[in-house]
Amino acid sequence: MAVQTASASVDRRGNGGWAFPDVVVEVSGPLACFTRPELKVERVSYPVMTPSAAVGVLESIFWKPEMAYVITAIEVLKPIEWTSVRRNEVKSVVSAAEVAALRKDPTRRYDVESDRDQRNSMLLRDVHYRIRAQILRAPHAREVPEQKYRDQLRRRVDKGACFSQPYLGCREFSAAFGPRTDAQPISRDEDLGVMLHSIAYPASGGEQYHWFHAQLHQGVMSVPLAPLGAGAVAMPTSSGWRADAAYGGGR
């Protein structure tokens, strides 16, 4: 997901500095996994949906290149409950180069049995969230009223329409979505520690993680506009090995 940034030309007045009230979408599902980036092999979810995952849900419902979503808050509408699942997975990532080689040579095979591994995942179960967001227009779309995008999103949510099926962290955990209900946030205060704010994908390749200090106050996690500064969080260093290196995709 792109890093959430606000344009200096946004008209700020009221509502925490925003010109319009938040757009609100509720999402729910039987399972969710908002994986911590520092834990790659054994998946462990954050206890609450991350802002980057919320952006992904909204973009799957409605998105245009002239706009971007900025998450302002995530409300937890059901108690935080955990479950553990063990699944059969493969240890390697098949690269695009390997796929091309398989297509070119019909005799070439990938033996999934020799590459299979069992991995445990710590998931959230029976989740229900209320996403609050603002919409920013791109500089080249200033002539289009922001209300147009807000109304389009609202109509699609009311109809249950989406460009692709929204999911809760992992694609196998499909999400149901709809307009705001009367559900109230849970009564829970918790310091969630450092949480993923957004992920940037620079042109040079790779990923850049951005973080913020997440706190749950009476079931509501407010999301700051700007993440912590570069270098504020020390990520584990890698040896440089990548799972797809065995298939020609390492870099």
JSON list of C-alpha atoms in Angstrom, two decimals:
[
{"chain": "A", "resi": 1, "resn": "MET", "atom": "CA", "xyz": [0.00, 0.00, 0.00]},
{"chain": "A", "resi": 2, "resn": "ALA", "atom": "CA", "xyz": [1.13, 3.52, -0.65]},
{"chain": "A", "resi": 3, "resn": "VAL", "atom": "CA", "xyz": [2.20, 5.72, 2.23]},
{"chain": "A", "resi": 4, "resn": "GLN", "atom": "CA", "xyz": [-0.64, 7.88, 3.47]},
{"chain": "A", "resi": 5, "resn": "THR", "atom": "CA", "xyz": [0.20, 11.56, 3.00]},
{"chain": "A", "resi": 6, "resn": "ALA", "atom": "CA", "xyz": [-1.92, 14.69, 3.03]},
{"chain": "A", "resi": 7, "resn": "SER", "atom": "CA", "xyz": [-1.65, 17.50, 0.54]},
{"chain": "A", "resi": 8, "resn": "ALA", "atom": "CA", "xyz": [-0.84, 20.93, 1.92]},
{"chain": "A", "resi": 9, "resn": "SER", "atom": "CA", "xyz": [-3.66, 22.34, -0.19]},
{"chain": "A", "resi": 10, "resn": "VAL", "atom": "CA", "xyz": [-6.37, 20.37, 1.63]},
{"chain": "A", "resi": 11, "resn": "ASP", "atom": "CA", "xyz": [-8.88, 22.77, 3.14]},
{"chain": "A", "resi": 12, "resn": "ARG", "atom": "CA", "xyz": [-8.62, 22.07, 6.88]},
{"chain": "A", "resi": 13, "resn": "ARG", "atom": "CA", "xyz": [-11.39, 23.23, 9.19]},
{"chain": "A", "resi": 14, "resn": "GLY", "atom": "CA", "xyz": [-13.17, 21.40, 11.99]},
{"chain": "A", "resi": 15, "resn": "ASN", "atom": "CA", "xyz": [-13.33, 17.63, 12.46]},
{"chain": "A", "resi": 16, "resn": "GLY", "atom": "CA", "xyz": [-9.71, 17.36, 13.48]},
{"chain": "A", "resi": 17, "resn": "GLY", "atom": "CA", "xyz": [-8.66, 19.65, 10.65]},
{"chain": "A", "resi": 18, "resn": "TRP", "atom": "CA", "xyz": [-10.56, 17.88, 7.85]},
{"chain": "A", "resi": 19, "resn": "ALA", "atom": "CA", "xyz": [-13.07, 19.69, 5.66]},
{"chain": "A", "resi": 20, "resn": "PHE", "atom": "CA", "xyz": [-15.59, 16.82, 5.61]},
{"chain": "A", "resi": 21, "resn": "PRO", "atom": "CA", "xyz": [-16.80, 14.17, 8.07]},
{"chain": "A", "resi": 22, "resn": "ASP", "atom": "CA", "xyz": [-15.13, 10.78, 7.90]},
{"chain": "A", "resi": 23, "resn": "VAL", "atom": "CA", "xyz": [-16.44, 8.20, 5.45]},
{"chain": "A", "resi": 24, "resn": "VAL", "atom": "CA", "xyz": [-17.41, 5.09, 7.41]},
{"chain": "A", "resi": 25, "resn": "VAL", "atom": "CA", "xyz": [-17.35, 1.44, 6.31]},
{"chain": "A", "resi": 26, "resn": "GLU", "atom": "CA", "xyz": [-17.82, -1.62, 8.50]},
{"chain": "A", "resi": 27, "resn": "VAL", "atom": "CA", "xyz": [-16.08, -4.91, 7.75]},
{"chain": "A", "resi": 28, "resn": "SER", "atom": "CA", "xyz": [-16.36, -8.30, 9.41]},
{"chain": "A", "resi": 29, "resn": "GLY", "atom": "CA", "xyz": [-15.34, -11.91, 8.96]},
{"chain": "A", "resi": 30, "resn": "PRO", "atom": "CA", "xyz": [-14.80, -15.24, 10.73]},
{"chain": "A", "resi": 31, "resn": "LEU", "atom": "CA", "xyz": [-10.99, -15.05, 10.51]},
{"chain": "A", "resi": 32, "resn": "ALA", "atom": "CA", "xyz": [-8.35, -12.36, 10.03]},
{"chain": "A", "resi": 33, "resn": "CYS", "atom": "CA", "xyz": [-4.57, -12.13, 10.05]},
{"chain": "A", "resi": 34, "resn": "PHE", "atom": "CA", "xyz": [-2.83, -8.76, 9.93]},
{"chain": "A", "resi": 35, "resn": "THR", "atom": "CA", "xyz": [0.67, -10.20, 9.88]},
{"chain": "A", "resi": 36, "resn": "ARG", "atom": "CA", "xyz": [3.50, -8.51, 11.69]},
{"chain": "A", "resi": 37, "resn": "PRO", "atom": "CA", "xyz": [6.22, -7.80, 9.06]},
{"chain": "A", "resi": 38, "resn": "GLU", "atom": "CA", "xyz": [9.00, -8.85, 11.44]},
{"chain": "A", "resi": 39, "resn": "LEU", "atom": "CA", "xyz": [7.48, -12.35, 11.74]},
{"chain": "A", "resi": 40, "resn": "LYS", "atom": "CA", "xyz": [7.59, -13.91, 8.28]},
{"chain": "A", "resi": 41, "resn": "VAL", "atom": "CA", "xyz": [7.65, -17.70, 8.76]},
{"chain": "A", "resi": 42, "resn": "GLU", "atom": "CA", "xyz": [5.21, -18.29, 11.61]},
{"chain": "A", "resi": 43, "resn": "ARG", "atom": "CA", "xyz": [2.47, -15.75, 10.98]},
{"chain": "A", "resi": 44, "resn": "VAL", "atom": "CA", "xyz": [1.32, -13.77, 14.02]},
{"chain": "A", "resi": 45, "resn": "SER", "atom": "CA", "xyz": [-1.43, -11.19, 13.64]},
{"chain": "A", "resi": 46, "resn": "TYR", "atom": "CA", "xyz": [-1.62, -7.76, 15.19]},
{"chain": "A", "resi": 47, "resn": "PRO", "atom": "CA", "xyz": [-4.51, -7.64, 17.71]},
{"chain": "A", "resi": 48, "resn": "VAL", "atom": "CA", "xyz": [-6.28, -4.96, 15.62]},
{"chain": "A", "resi": 49, "resn": "MET", "atom": "CA", "xyz": [-6.61, -4.28, 11.90]},
{"chain": "A", "resi": 50, "resn": "THR", "atom": "CA", "xyz": [-3.74, -2.15, 10.60]},
{"chain": "A", "resi": 51, "resn": "PRO", "atom": "CA", "xyz": [-4.29, 1.10, 8.66]},
{"chain": "A", "resi": 52, "resn": "SER", "atom": "CA", "xyz": [-2.63, -0.37, 5.56]},
{"chain": "A", "resi": 53, "resn": "ALA", "atom": "CA", "xyz": [-5.06, -3.33, 5.64]},
{"chain": "A", "resi": 54, "resn": "ALA", "atom": "CA", "xyz": [-7.97, -0.90, 6.00]},
{"chain": "A", "resi": 55, "resn": "VAL", "atom": "CA", "xyz": [-6.77, 1.01, 2.92]},
{"chain": "A", "resi": 56, "resn": "GLY", "atom": "CA", "xyz": [-6.68, -2.28, 1.02]},
{"chain": "A", "resi": 57, "resn": "VAL", "atom": "CA", "xyz": [-10.30, -3.01, 1.97]},
{"chain": "A", "resi": 58, "resn": "LEU", "atom": "CA", "xyz": [-11.49, 0.43, 0.84]},
{"chain": "A", "resi": 59, "resn": "GLU", "atom": "CA", "xyz": [-9.54, 0.27, -2.42]},
{"chain": "A", "resi": 60, "resn": "SER", "atom": "CA", "xyz": [-11.08, -3.10, -3.24]},
{"chain": "A", "resi": 61, "resn": "ILE", "atom": "CA", "xyz": [-14.51, -1.47, -2.92]},
{"chain": "A", "resi": 62, "resn": "PHE", "atom": "CA", "xyz": [-13.79, 1.77, -4.78]},
{"chain": "A", "resi": 63, "resn": "TRP", "atom": "CA", "xyz": [-10.59, 3.31, -6.10]},
{"chain": "A", "resi": 64, "resn": "LYS", "atom": "CA", "xyz": [-9.44, 5.70, -8.81]},
{"chain": "A", "resi": 65, "resn": "PRO", "atom": "CA", "xyz": [-5.96, 7.05, -9.59]},
{"chain": "A", "resi": 66, "resn": "GLU", "atom": "CA", "xyz": [-7.26, 10.54, -8.83]},
{"chain": "A", "resi": 67, "resn": "MET", "atom": "CA", "xyz": [-7.81, 9.77, -5.15]},
{"chain": "A", "resi": 68, "resn": "ALA", "atom": "CA", "xyz": [-6.25, 8.17, -2.07]},
{"chain": "A", "resi": 69, "resn": "TYR", "atom": "CA", "xyz": [-7.56, 7.06, 1.32]},
{"chain": "A", "resi": 70, "resn": "VAL", "atom": "CA", "xyz": [-6.25, 8.29, 4.66]},
{"chain": "A", "resi": 71, "resn": "ILE", "atom": "CA", "xyz": [-7.34, 6.20, 7.64]},
{"chain": "A", "resi": 72, "resn": "THR", "atom": "CA", "xyz": [-8.21, 8.33, 10.68]},
{"chain": "A", "resi": 73, "resn": "ALA", "atom": "CA", "xyz": [-9.47, 5.66, 13.11]},
{"chain": "A", "resi": 74, "resn": "ILE", "atom": "CA", "xyz": [-10.40, 2.00, 13.41]},
{"chain": "A", "resi": 75, "resn": "GLU", "atom": "CA", "xyz": [-13.11, 0.98, 15.88]},
{"chain": "A", "resi": 76, "resn": "VAL", "atom": "CA", "xyz": [-13.14, -2.56, 17.28]},
{"chain": "A", "resi": 77, "resn": "LEU", "atom": "CA", "xyz": [-16.76, -3.70, 17.50]},
{"chain": "A", "resi": 78, "resn": "LYS", "atom": "CA", "xyz": [-16.25, -7.25, 18.81]},
{"chain": "A", "resi": 79, "resn": "PRO", "atom": "CA", "xyz": [-13.97, -8.61, 21.56]},
{"chain": "A", "resi": 80, "resn": "ILE", "atom": "CA", "xyz": [-10.43, -9.50, 20.47]},
{"chain": "A", "resi": 81, "resn": "GLU", "atom": "CA", "xyz": [-10.21, -13.30, 20.31]},
{"chain": "A", "resi": 82, "resn": "TRP", "atom": "CA", "xyz": [-7.45, -15.56, 19.00]},
{"chain": "A", "resi": 83, "resn": "THR", "atom": "CA", "xyz": [-7.19, -18.93, 17.34]},
{"chain": "A", "resi": 84, "resn": "SER", "atom": "CA", "xyz": [-4.30, -21.04, 16.08]},
{"chain": "A", "resi": 85, "resn": "VAL", "atom": "CA", "xyz": [-4.20, -22.78, 12.69]},
{"chain": "A", "resi": 86, "resn": "ARG", "atom": "CA", "xyz": [-1.55, -25.09, 11.27]},
{"chain": "A", "resi": 87, "resn": "ARG", "atom": "CA", "xyz": [-1.41, -25.21, 7.48]},
{"chain": "A", "resi": 88, "resn": "ASN", "atom": "CA", "xyz": [0.59, -26.95, 4.77]},
{"chain": "A", "resi": 89, "resn": "GLU", "atom": "CA", "xyz": [2.60, -24.39, 2.81]},
{"chain": "A", "resi": 90, "resn": "VAL", "atom": "CA", "xyz": [5.63, -24.35, 0.54]},
{"chain": "A", "resi": 91, "resn": "LYS", "atom": "CA", "xyz": [8.97, -23.01, 1.71]},
{"chain": "A", "resi": 92, "resn": "SER", "atom": "CA", "xyz": [9.95, -21.31, -1.56]},
{"chain": "A", "resi": 93, "resn": "VAL", "atom": "CA", "xyz": [8.49, -18.53, -3.65]},
{"chain": "A", "resi": 94, "resn": "VAL", "atom": "CA", "xyz": [8.31, -19.33, -7.35]},
{"chain": "A", "resi": 95, "resn": "SER", "atom": "CA", "xyz": [9.62, -16.32, -9.26]},
{"chain": "A", "resi": 96, "resn": "ALA", "atom": "CA", "xyz": [8.40, -14.93, -12.57]},
{"chain": "A", "resi": 97, "resn": "ALA", "atom": "CA", "xyz": [11.60, -16.24, -14.19]},
{"chain": "A", "resi": 98, "resn": "GLU", "atom": "CA", "xyz": [10.83, -19.77, -13.01]},
{"chain": "A", "resi": 99, "resn": "VAL", "atom": "CA", "xyz": [7.24, -19.53, -14.30]},
{"chain": "A", "resi": 100, "resn": "ALA", "atom": "CA", "xyz": [8.57, -18.47, -17.71]},
{"chain": "A", "resi": 101, "resn": "ALA", "atom": "CA", "xyz": [11.02, -21.40, -17.69]},
{"chain": "A", "resi": 102, "resn": "LEU", "atom": "CA", "xyz": [8.24, -23.86, -16.84]},
{"chain": "A", "resi": 103, "resn": "ARG", "atom": "CA", "xyz": [6.15, -22.57, -19.74]},
{"chain": "A", "resi": 104, "resn": "LYS", "atom": "CA", "xyz": [9.08, -22.77, -22.12]},
{"chain": "A", "resi": 105, "resn": "ASP", "atom": "CA", "xyz": [10.12, -26.31, -21.17]},
{"chain": "A", "resi": 106, "resn": "PRO", "atom": "CA", "xyz": [7.16, -28.72, -20.70]},
{"chain": "A", "resi": 107, "resn": "THR", "atom": "CA", "xyz": [9.49, -31.36, -19.23]},
{"chain": "A", "resi": 108, "resn": "ARG", "atom": "CA", "xyz": [10.50, -29.08, -16.37]},
{"chain": "A", "resi": 109, "resn": "ARG", "atom": "CA", "xyz": [8.69, -29.78, -13.09]},
{"chain": "A", "resi": 110, "resn": "TYR", "atom": "CA", "xyz": [8.29, -28.19, -9.67]},
{"chain": "A", "resi": 111, "resn": "ASP", "atom": "CA", "xyz": [8.05, -30.86, -6.96]},
{"chain": "A", "resi": 112, "resn": "VAL", "atom": "CA", "xyz": [5.75, -29.38, -4.35]},
{"chain": "A", "resi": 113, "resn": "GLU", "atom": "CA", "xyz": [6.01, -32.41, -2.06]},
{"chain": "A", "resi": 114, "resn": "SER", "atom": "CA", "xyz": [9.74, -31.93, -1.52]},
{"chain": "A", "resi": 115, "resn": "ASP", "atom": "CA", "xyz": [9.17, -28.24, -0.80]},
{"chain": "A", "resi": 116, "resn": "ARG", "atom": "CA", "xyz": [6.22, -28.61, 1.57]},
{"chain": "A", "resi": 117, "resn": "ASP", "atom": "CA", "xyz": [6.34, -27.40, 5.16]},
{"chain": "A", "resi": 118, "resn": "GLN", "atom": "CA", "xyz": [3.87, -27.06, 8.05]},
{"chain": "A", "resi": 119, "resn": "ARG", "atom": "CA", "xyz": [3.54, -23.61, 9.57]},
{"chain": "A", "resi": 120, "resn": "ASN", "atom": "CA", "xyz": [1.52, -22.28, 12.44]},
{"chain": "A", "resi": 121, "resn": "SER", "atom": "CA", "xyz": [-0.50, -19.06, 12.29]},
{"chain": "A", "resi": 122, "resn": "MET", "atom": "CA", "xyz": [-1.93, -17.03, 15.17]},
{"chain": "A", "resi": 123, "resn": "LEU", "atom": "CA", "xyz": [-5.16, -15.55, 13.80]},
{"chain": "A", "resi": 124, "resn": "LEU", "atom": "CA", "xyz": [-7.97, -13.34, 14.99]},
{"chain": "A", "resi": 125, "resn": "ARG", "atom": "CA", "xyz": [-11.45, -14.84, 14.91]},
{"chain": "A", "resi": 126, "resn": "ASP", "atom": "CA", "xyz": [-14.95, -13.38, 14.64]},
{"chain": "A", "resi": 127, "resn": "VAL", "atom": "CA", "xyz": [-13.80, -9.83, 13.90]},
{"chain": "A", "resi": 128, "resn": "HIS", "atom": "CA", "xyz": [-15.87, -6.72, 13.25]},
{"chain": "A", "resi": 129, "resn": "TYR", "atom": "CA", "xyz": [-14.35, -3.28, 12.59]},
{"chain": "A", "resi": 130, "resn": "ARG", "atom": "CA", "xyz": [-15.57, 0.18, 11.69]},
{"chain": "A", "resi": 131, "resn": "ILE", "atom": "CA", "xyz": [-13.13, 1.99, 9.40]},
{"chain": "A", "resi": 132, "resn": "ARG", "atom": "CA", "xyz": [-13.07, 5.78, 9.44]},
{"chain": "A", "resi": 133, "resn": "ALA", "atom": "CA", "xyz": [-11.26, 7.47, 6.57]},
{"chain": "A", "resi": 134, "resn": "GLN", "atom": "CA", "xyz": [-10.80, 10.64, 4.57]},
{"chain": "A", "resi": 135, "resn": "ILE", "atom": "CA", "xyz": [-10.37, 10.94, 0.81]},
{"chain": "A", "resi": 136, "resn": "LEU", "atom": "CA", "xyz": [-7.57, 12.99, -0.73]},
{"chain": "A", "resi": 137, "resn": "ARG", "atom": "CA", "xyz": [-7.58, 14.10, -4.34]},
{"chain": "A", "resi": 138, "resn": "ALA", "atom": "CA", "xyz": [-4.46, 13.90, -6.47]},
{"chain": "A", "resi": 139, "resn": "PRO", "atom": "CA", "xyz": [-3.02, 17.24, -7.67]},
{"chain": "A", "resi": 140, "resn": "HIS", "atom": "CA", "xyz": [-4.22, 16.60, -11.23]},
{"chain": "A", "resi": 141, "resn": "ALA", "atom": "CA", "xyz": [-7.82, 16.08, -10.05]},
{"chain": "A", "resi": 142, "resn": "ARG", "atom": "CA", "xyz": [-8.44, 19.36, -8.25]},
{"chain": "A", "resi": 143, "resn": "GLU", "atom": "CA", "xyz": [-11.28, 20.26, -10.61]},
{"chain": "A", "resi": 144, "resn": "VAL", "atom": "CA", "xyz": [-13.28, 17.20, -9.45]},
{"chain": "A", "resi": 145, "resn": "PRO", "atom": "CA", "xyz": [-15.27, 17.79, -6.23]},
{"chain": "A", "resi": 146, "resn": "GLU", "atom": "CA", "xyz": [-14.23, 15.52, -3.40]},
{"chain": "A", "resi": 147, "resn": "GLN", "atom": "CA", "xyz": [-17.92, 14.89, -2.69]},
{"chain": "A", "resi": 148, "resn": "LYS", "atom": "CA", "xyz": [-18.12, 12.97, -5.96]},
{"chain": "A", "resi": 149, "resn": "TYR", "atom": "CA", "xyz": [-15.71, 10.29, -4.74]},
{"chain": "A", "resi": 150, "resn": "ARG", "atom": "CA", "xyz": [-17.33, 10.18, -1.30]},
{"chain": "A", "resi": 151, "resn": "ASP", "atom": "CA", "xyz": [-20.77, 9.63, -2.83]},
{"chain": "A", "resi": 152, "resn": "GLN", "atom": "CA", "xyz": [-19.48, 6.95, -5.19]},
{"chain": "A", "resi": 153, "resn": "LEU", "atom": "CA", "xyz": [-17.90, 5.05, -2.31]},
{"chain": "A", "resi": 154, "resn": "ARG", "atom": "CA", "xyz": [-21.07, 5.38, -0.24]},
{"chain": "A", "resi": 155, "resn": "ARG", "atom": "CA", "xyz": [-23.28, 4.05, -3.05]},
{"chain": "A", "resi": 156, "resn": "ARG", "atom": "CA", "xyz": [-21.02, 1.05, -3.65]},
{"chain": "A", "resi": 157, "resn": "VAL", "atom": "CA", "xyz": [-20.97, 0.22, 0.05]},
{"chain": "A", "resi": 158, "resn": "ASP", "atom": "CA", "xyz": [-24.76, 0.44, 0.25]},
{"chain": "A", "resi": 159, "resn": "LYS", "atom": "CA", "xyz": [-25.12, -1.88, -2.76]},
{"chain": "A", "resi": 160, "resn": "GLY", "atom": "CA", "xyz": [-22.38, -4.29, -1.67]},
{"chain": "A", "resi": 161, "resn": "ALA", "atom": "CA", "xyz": [-20.44, -3.65, -4.90]},
{"chain": "A", "resi": 162, "resn": "CYS", "atom": "CA", "xyz": [-16.66, -4.05, -5.10]},
{"chain": "A", "resi": 163, "resn": "PHE", "atom": "CA", "xyz": [-13.92, -4.27, -7.73]},
{"chain": "A", "resi": 164, "resn": "SER", "atom": "CA", "xyz": [-12.38, -7.29, -6.00]},
{"chain": "A", "resi": 165, "resn": "GLN", "atom": "CA", "xyz": [-13.34, -9.30, -2.94]},
{"chain": "A", "resi": 166, "resn": "PRO", "atom": "CA", "xyz": [-12.10, -7.49, 0.20]},
{"chain": "A", "resi": 167, "resn": "TYR", "atom": "CA", "xyz": [-10.08, -9.60, 2.60]},
{"chain": "A", "resi": 168, "resn": "LEU", "atom": "CA", "xyz": [-8.83, -9.33, 6.17]},
{"chain": "A", "resi": 169, "resn": "GLY", "atom": "CA", "xyz": [-5.05, -9.42, 5.91]},
{"chain": "A", "resi": 170, "resn": "CYS", "atom": "CA", "xyz": [-4.74, -12.66, 3.92]},
{"chain": "A", "resi": 171, "resn": "ARG", "atom": "CA", "xyz": [-6.65, -13.34, 0.71]},
{"chain": "A", "resi": 172, "resn": "GLU", "atom": "CA", "xyz": [-8.19, -16.54, 2.06]},
{"chain": "A", "resi": 173, "resn": "PHE", "atom": "CA", "xyz": [-9.95, -14.54, 4.80]},
{"chain": "A", "resi": 174, "resn": "SER", "atom": "CA", "xyz": [-12.75, -12.86, 2.87]},
{"chain": "A", "resi": 175, "resn": "ALA", "atom": "CA", "xyz": [-14.49, -9.86, 4.42]},
{"chain": "A", "resi": 176, "resn": "ALA", "atom": "CA", "xyz": [-18.12, -8.81, 4.42]},
{"chain": "A", "resi": 177, "resn": "PHE", "atom": "CA", "xyz": [-18.69, -5.05, 4.30]},
{"chain": "A", "resi": 178, "resn": "GLY", "atom": "CA", "xyz": [-21.53, -2.61, 4.66]},
{"chain": "A", "resi": 179, "resn": "PRO", "atom": "CA", "xyz": [-22.64, 0.80, 5.94]},
{"chain": "A", "resi": 180, "resn": "ARG", "atom": "CA", "xyz": [-22.50, 1.89, 9.56]},
{"chain": "A", "resi": 181, "resn": "THR", "atom": "CA", "xyz": [-24.59, -0.05, 12.09]},
{"chain": "A", "resi": 182, "resn": "ASP", "atom": "CA", "xyz": [-25.57, 0.62, 15.71]},
{"chain": "A", "resi": 183, "resn": "ALA", "atom": "CA", "xyz": [-22.73, -1.57, 17.04]},
{"chain": "A", "resi": 184, "resn": "GLN", "atom": "CA", "xyz": [-20.65, 0.11, 19.73]},
{"chain": "A", "resi": 185, "resn": "PRO", "atom": "CA", "xyz": [-16.86, -0.16, 20.20]},
{"chain": "A", "resi": 186, "resn": "ILE", "atom": "CA", "xyz": [-15.70, -2.57, 22.87]},
{"chain": "A", "resi": 187, "resn": "SER", "atom": "CA", "xyz": [-14.80, -1.20, 26.29]},
{"chain": "A", "resi": 188, "resn": "ARG", "atom": "CA", "xyz": [-11.08, -1.83, 26.23]},
{"chain": "A", "resi": 189, "resn": "ASP", "atom": "CA", "xyz": [-7.96, 0.28, 26.72]},
{"chain": "A", "resi": 190, "resn": "GLU", "atom": "CA", "xyz": [-4.62, -1.17, 25.62]},
{"chain": "A", "resi": 191, "resn": "ASP", "atom": "CA", "xyz": [-1.21, -0.01, 24.53]},
{"chain": "A", "resi": 192, "resn": "LEU", "atom": "CA", "xyz": [-0.69, -1.94, 21.29]},
{"chain": "A", "resi": 193, "resn": "GLY", "atom": "CA", "xyz": [2.91, -0.83, 20.90]},
{"chain": "A", "resi": 194, "resn": "VAL", "atom": "CA", "xyz": [4.50, -0.15, 17.52]},
{"chain": "A", "resi": 195, "resn": "MET", "atom": "CA", "xyz": [2.17, -0.99, 14.63]},
{"chain": "A", "resi": 196, "resn": "LEU", "atom": "CA", "xyz": [2.52, -0.92, 10.87]},
{"chain": "A", "resi": 197, "resn": "HIS", "atom": "CA", "xyz": [1.21, 2.38, 9.51]},
{"chain": "A", "resi": 198, "resn": "SER", "atom": "CA", "xyz": [1.81, 1.89, 5.78]},
{"chain": "A", "resi": 199, "resn": "ILE", "atom": "CA", "xyz": [4.11, 0.24, 3.25]},
{"chain": "A", "resi": 200, "resn": "ALA", "atom": "CA", "xyz": [5.90, 2.08, 0.47]},
{"chain": "A", "resi": 201, "resn": "TYR", "atom": "CA", "xyz": [7.20, 0.44, -2.69]},
{"chain": "A", "resi": 202, "resn": "PRO", "atom": "CA", "xyz": [10.02, 2.62, -4.07]},
{"chain": "A", "resi": 203, "resn": "ALA", "atom": "CA", "xyz": [10.97, 2.48, -7.73]},
{"chain": "A", "resi": 204, "resn": "SER", "atom": "CA", "xyz": [14.30, 0.93, -6.77]},
{"chain": "A", "resi": 205, "resn": "GLY", "atom": "CA", "xyz": [12.47, -2.16, -5.49]},
{"chain": "A", "resi": 206, "resn": "GLY", "atom": "CA", "xyz": [11.82, -3.73, -2.13]},
{"chain": "A", "resi": 207, "resn": "GLU", "atom": "CA", "xyz": [9.56, -2.47, 0.64]},
{"chain": "A", "resi": 208, "resn": "GLN", "atom": "CA", "xyz": [9.77, 0.39, 3.13]},
{"chain": "A", "resi": 209, "resn": "TYR", "atom": "CA", "xyz": [7.81, 0.01, 6.36]},
{"chain": "A", "resi": 210, "resn": "HIS", "atom": "CA", "xyz": [6.35, 2.99, 8.20]},
{"chain": "A", "resi": 211, "resn": "TRP", "atom": "CA", "xyz": [5.20, 2.74, 11.82]},
{"chain": "A", "resi": 212, "resn": "PHE", "atom": "CA", "xyz": [3.20, 4.49, 14.52]},
{"chain": "A", "resi": 213, "resn": "HIS", "atom": "CA", "xyz": [2.57, 4.01, 18.23]},
{"chain": "A", "resi": 214, "resn": "ALA", "atom": "CA", "xyz": [-0.87, 2.37, 18.39]},
{"chain": "A", "resi": 215, "resn": "GLN", "atom": "CA", "xyz": [-3.16, 2.75, 21.38]},
{"chain": "A", "resi": 216, "resn": "LEU", "atom": "CA", "xyz": [-6.65, 1.39, 21.90]},
{"chain": "A", "resi": 217, "resn": "HIS", "atom": "CA", "xyz": [-8.86, 3.72, 23.94]},
{"chain": "A", "resi": 218, "resn": "GLN", "atom": "CA", "xyz": [-12.36, 2.43, 24.68]},
{"chain": "A", "resi": 219, "resn": "GLY", "atom": "CA", "xyz": [-12.17, 0.23, 21.59]},
{"chain": "A", "resi": 220, "resn": "VAL", "atom": "CA", "xyz": [-11.03, 3.00, 19.23]},
{"chain": "A", "resi": 221, "resn": "MET", "atom": "CA", "xyz": [-7.56, 3.15, 17.66]},
{"chain": "A", "resi": 222, "resn": "SER", "atom": "CA", "xyz": [-6.81, 6.63, 16.32]},
{"chain": "A", "resi": 223, "resn": "VAL", "atom": "CA", "xyz": [-4.33, 6.74, 13.43]},
{"chain": "A", "resi": 224, "resn": "PRO", "atom": "CA", "xyz": [-1.97, 9.72, 13.12]},
{"chain": "A", "resi": 225, "resn": "LEU", "atom": "CA", "xyz": [-1.66, 11.40, 9.75]},
{"chain": "A", "resi": 226, "resn": "ALA", "atom": "CA", "xyz": [2.13, 11.01, 9.69]},
{"chain": "A", "resi": 227, "resn": "PRO", "atom": "CA", "xyz": [4.04, 7.87, 10.75]},
{"chain": "A", "resi": 228, "resn": "LEU", "atom": "CA", "xyz": [7.13, 7.80, 12.94]},
{"chain": "A", "resi": 229, "resn": "GLY", "atom": "CA", "xyz": [10.28, 9.13, 11.35]},
{"chain": "A", "resi": 230, "resn": "ALA", "atom": "CA", "xyz": [12.73, 7.01, 9.40]},
{"chain": "A", "resi": 231, "resn": "GLY", "atom": "CA", "xyz": [14.88, 4.91, 11.69]},
{"chain": "A", "resi": 232, "resn": "ALA", "atom": "CA", "xyz": [12.52, 5.30, 14.66]},
{"chain": "A", "resi": 233, "resn": "VAL", "atom": "CA", "xyz": [11.91, 1.54, 14.68]},
{"chain": "A", "resi": 234, "resn": "ALA", "atom": "CA", "xyz": [14.75, -0.95, 14.30]},
{"chain": "A", "resi": 235, "resn": "MET", "atom": "CA", "xyz": [13.75, -3.80, 12.00]},
{"chain": "A", "resi": 236, "resn": "PRO", "atom": "CA", "xyz": [15.60, -7.14, 12.12]},
{"chain": "A", "resi": 237, "resn": "THR", "atom": "CA", "xyz": [18.37, -7.25, 9.53]},
{"chain": "A", "resi": 238, "resn": "SER", "atom": "CA", "xyz": [18.30, -9.99, 6.91]},
{"chain": "A", "resi": 239, "resn": "SER", "atom": "CA", "xyz": [21.19, -12.13, 5.74]},
{"chain": "A", "resi": 240, "resn": "GLY", "atom": "CA", "xyz": [20.21, -11.30, 2.19]},
{"chain": "A", "resi": 241, "resn": "TRP", "atom": "CA", "xyz": [18.75, -14.73, 1.45]},
{"chain": "A", "resi": 242, "resn": "ARG", "atom": "CA", "xyz": [15.35, -14.83, -0.19]},
{"chain": "A", "resi": 243, "resn": "ALA", "atom": "CA", "xyz": [13.10, -17.83, -0.56]},
{"chain": "A", "resi": 244, "resn": "ASP", "atom": "CA", "xyz": [12.75, -17.29, -4.28]},
{"chain": "A", "resi": 245, "resn": "ALA", "atom": "CA", "xyz": [16.53, -17.14, -4.83]},
{"chain": "A", "resi": 246, "resn": "ALA", "atom": "CA", "xyz": [16.57, -20.87, -5.49]},
{"chain": "A", "resi": 247, "resn": "TYR", "atom": "CA", "xyz": [14.34, -20.21, -8.50]},
{"chain": "A", "resi": 248, "resn": "GLY", "atom": "CA", "xyz": [16.29, -17.35, -9.98]},
{"chain": "A", "resi": 249, "resn": "GLY", "atom": "CA", "xyz": [14.23, -14.58, -8.41]},
{"chain": "A", "resi": 250, "resn": "GLY", "atom": "CA", "xyz": [16.59, -13.45, -5.64]},
{"chain": "A", "resi": 251, "resn": "ARG", "atom": "CA", "xyz": [17.88, -9.90, -5.57]}
]
